[in-house]
Amino acid sequence: MPDTVRQSHDGIRNAYIYSYFSHDLLTLAASQTFPCLEYALRLRIGSQFEGRLDRKGKLRPPVVLPELLEAAKDQGLISGDIGWINPLRKMFAHGSDTVLNAPMFLTPFQVVTIMIGELFDPAESSP
């Protein structure tokens, strides 16, 4: 795993640990989980989307998380269900009054951690 992704991931993990003392940090940790995954995906396969043009020949906007996830899944770089990730990401990105508890954070964080591991070292992520 690249150092920049590891640092981001470690920051999320540390925010979770310190949320024991300040519950607000749990929301911070949860909200950064999906940008960390998107960053990892961009590093691993983002170059495949550079220079994309629309039908009129104009440069398309940067690729977003759902497209990156689909491409990684189609290429066999990640396993597992990806359908729940974008709705949960949107909840954090656009604000929510959801009150988190540790299991609500840990389950998505564990799945994202596995996916990031699969992207950079498939042998390390296998059970």
Coordinates of N, CA and C in Angstrom, one line a residue, residues 13-94:
R13 N -8.1 5.4 11.3 CA -8.1 4.4 12.5 C -7.8 5.1 13.8
N14 N -6.9 6.1 13.8 CA -6.6 6.9 15.0 C -7.8 7.7 15.5
A15 N -8.6 8.3 14.5 CA -9.8 9.0 14.9 C -10.8 8.1 15.6
Y16 N -10.9 6.9 15.0 CA -11.8 5.9 15.6 C -11.4 5.6 17.1
I17 N -10.1 5.3 17.2 CA -9.6 5.0 18.6 C -9.9 6.1 19.6
Y18 N -9.6 7.4 19.1 CA -9.8 8.5 20.0 C -11.2 8.9 20.2
S19 N -12.1 8.3 19.4 CA -13.6 8.6 19.5 C -14.1 8.0 20.9
Y20 N -13.3 7.1 21.5 CA -13.7 6.7 22.8 C -13.7 7.8 23.8
F21 N -12.9 8.8 23.5 CA -12.8 10.0 24.4 C -13.6 11.2 23.9
S22 N -13.8 11.2 22.6 CA -14.7 12.3 22.0 C -15.5 11.7 20.9
H23 N -16.8 11.4 21.2 CA -17.6 10.7 20.2 C -17.7 11.4 18.9
D24 N -17.5 12.7 18.8 CA -17.6 13.3 17.5 C -16.5 12.8 16.5
L25 N -15.5 12.3 17.0 CA -14.4 11.8 16.1 C -14.9 10.5 15.4
L26 N -15.9 9.9 15.8 CA -16.4 8.7 15.1 C -17.0 9.1 13.8
T27 N -17.8 10.3 13.8 CA -18.3 10.8 12.6 C -17.2 11.2 11.6
L28 N -16.2 11.9 12.2 CA -15.1 12.3 11.3 C -14.4 11.1 10.7
A29 N -14.2 10.0 11.5 CA -13.5 8.8 10.9 C -14.4 8.2 9.9
A30 N -15.7 8.1 10.1 CA -16.6 7.5 9.1 C -16.7 8.3 7.8
S31 N -16.6 9.6 8.0 CA -16.8 10.5 6.8 C -15.5 10.4 5.9
Q32 N -14.4 10.0 6.5 CA -13.1 10.0 5.7 C -12.8 8.6 5.2
T33 N -13.6 7.6 5.6 CA -13.4 6.2 5.1 C -13.5 6.1 3.6
F34 N -14.5 6.7 3.0 CA -14.8 6.6 1.6 C -13.9 7.4 0.7
P35 N -13.5 8.7 1.1 CA -12.5 9.4 0.4 C -11.1 8.6 0.4
C36 N -10.8 7.9 1.4 CA -9.6 7.1 1.5 C -9.6 6.0 0.4
L37 N -10.8 5.3 0.3 CA -11.0 4.3 -0.7 C -10.9 4.9 -2.1
E38 N -11.5 6.0 -2.3 CA -11.5 6.7 -3.6 C -10.1 7.1 -4.0
Y39 N -9.3 7.6 -3.0 CA -7.9 7.9 -3.3 C -7.1 6.7 -3.7
A40 N -7.3 5.6 -2.9 CA -6.6 4.4 -3.3 C -6.9 3.9 -4.7
L41 N -8.2 4.0 -5.0 CA -8.6 3.6 -6.3 C -8.0 4.5 -7.4
R42 N -8.0 5.8 -7.2 CA -7.4 6.7 -8.1 C -5.9 6.4 -8.3
L43 N -5.2 6.1 -7.3 CA -3.8 5.8 -7.4 C -3.6 4.5 -8.2
R44 N -4.5 3.5 -8.0 CA -4.3 2.2 -8.6 C -4.8 2.2 -10.0
I45 N -5.9 2.8 -10.3 CA -6.5 2.6 -11.7 C -7.0 3.9 -12.3
G46 N -6.7 5.0 -11.6 CA -7.2 6.3 -12.1 C -6.7 6.7 -13.5
S47 N -5.4 6.3 -13.7 CA -4.8 6.7 -15.0 C -5.6 6.1 -16.2
Q48 N -6.3 5.1 -16.0 CA -7.1 4.5 -17.1 C -8.2 5.4 -17.6
F49 N -8.6 6.4 -16.8 CA -9.7 7.3 -17.1 C -9.2 8.7 -17.6
E50 N -7.9 8.9 -17.7 CA -7.4 10.2 -18.1 C -7.6 10.4 -19.6
G51 N -8.0 11.7 -19.9 CA -8.2 12.0 -21.3 C -9.5 11.5 -21.9
R52 N -10.5 11.1 -21.1 CA -11.7 10.7 -21.6 C -12.5 11.8 -22.2
L53 N -13.1 11.5 -23.4 CA -13.9 12.5 -24.1 C -15.3 12.1 -24.2
D54 N -16.2 13.1 -24.2 CA -17.7 12.8 -24.3 C -18.0 12.7 -25.8
R55 N -19.2 12.5 -26.2 CA -19.6 12.4 -27.6 C -19.3 13.6 -28.5
K56 N -19.2 14.7 -27.8 CA -18.9 16.0 -28.6 C -17.4 16.3 -28.6
G57 N -16.6 15.4 -28.1 CA -15.2 15.6 -28.1 C -14.6 16.4 -27.0
K58 N -15.5 16.8 -26.0 CA -15.1 17.6 -24.8 C -14.6 16.6 -23.8
L59 N -13.6 17.1 -23.0 CA -13.0 16.4 -21.9 C -14.1 16.1 -20.9
R60 N -14.2 14.9 -20.5 CA -15.2 14.5 -19.4 C -14.6 14.9 -18.1
P61 N -15.6 15.1 -17.1 CA -15.1 15.4 -15.7 C -14.4 14.2 -15.1
P62 N -13.6 14.5 -14.0 CA -12.9 13.4 -13.4 C -13.8 12.2 -13.0
V63 N -13.3 11.0 -13.0 CA -14.0 9.8 -12.7 C -14.4 9.9 -11.2
V64 N -15.5 9.3 -10.8 CA -16.0 9.4 -9.4 C -16.0 8.0 -8.8
L65 N -16.2 7.9 -7.5 CA -16.1 6.6 -6.8 C -16.9 5.5 -7.4
P66 N -18.2 5.7 -7.8 CA -18.9 4.5 -8.3 C -18.2 3.9 -9.6
E67 N -17.8 4.8 -10.5 CA -17.1 4.3 -11.7 C -15.8 3.6 -11.4
L68 N -15.0 4.2 -10.4 CA -13.8 3.5 -10.0 C -14.1 2.1 -9.4
L69 N -15.1 2.1 -8.6 CA -15.4 0.8 -8.0 C -15.8 -0.3 -9.0
E70 N -16.7 0.2 -9.9 CA -17.1 -0.8 -11.0 C -15.9 -1.2 -11.8
A71 N -15.0 -0.3 -12.2 CA -13.9 -0.7 -13.0 C -13.0 -1.7 -12.2
A72 N -12.7 -1.4 -10.9 CA -11.9 -2.3 -10.1 C -12.5 -3.7 -10.0
K73 N -13.8 -3.7 -9.8 CA -14.6 -4.9 -9.7 C -14.5 -5.7 -11.0
D74 N -14.7 -5.0 -12.1 CA -14.7 -5.6 -13.5 C -13.3 -6.2 -13.8
Q75 N -12.3 -5.6 -13.3 CA -10.9 -6.0 -13.5 C -10.4 -7.0 -12.5
G76 N -11.3 -7.4 -11.6 CA -11.0 -8.4 -10.6 C -10.0 -7.9 -9.5
L77 N -9.9 -6.6 -9.3 CA -9.0 -6.1 -8.3 C -9.6 -6.1 -6.9
I78 N -10.9 -6.0 -6.8 CA -11.6 -6.1 -5.5 C -12.7 -7.1 -5.6
S79 N -13.0 -7.6 -4.4 CA -14.1 -8.6 -4.3 C -15.2 -8.1 -3.4
G80 N -16.3 -8.8 -3.3 CA -17.3 -8.4 -2.4 C -18.3 -7.4 -3.1
D81 N -19.4 -7.2 -2.3 CA -20.5 -6.3 -2.8 C -20.1 -4.9 -2.7
I82 N -20.3 -4.1 -3.8 CA -19.9 -2.7 -3.8 C -21.2 -1.8 -3.9
G83 N -22.3 -2.4 -4.0 CA -23.6 -1.6 -4.2 C -23.9 -0.7 -3.0
W84 N -23.5 -1.0 -1.8 CA -23.9 -0.2 -0.7 C -22.9 0.9 -0.4
I85 N -21.8 0.9 -1.0 CA -20.7 1.9 -0.7 C -21.2 3.3 -1.1
N86 N -21.6 3.5 -2.3 CA -21.9 4.9 -2.7 C -23.1 5.5 -1.9
P87 N -24.2 4.8 -1.7 CA -25.2 5.4 -0.8 C -24.7 5.8 0.5
L88 N -23.9 5.0 1.1 CA -23.3 5.3 2.4 C -22.4 6.5 2.3
R89 N -21.6 6.5 1.3 CA -20.7 7.7 1.1 C -21.4 9.0 0.9
K90 N -22.5 8.9 0.2 CA -23.4 10.1 0.0 C -23.9 10.6 1.3
M91 N -24.3 9.7 2.2 CA -24.9 10.1 3.5 C -23.9 11.0 4.2
F92 N -22.6 10.6 4.2 CA -21.6 11.4 4.9 C -21.2 12.6 4.1
A93 N -21.1 12.5 2.8 CA -20.7 13.7 2.0 C -21.7 14.8 2.0
H94 N -23.0 14.5 2.1 CA -24.0 15.5 2.0 C -24.7 15.8 3.3

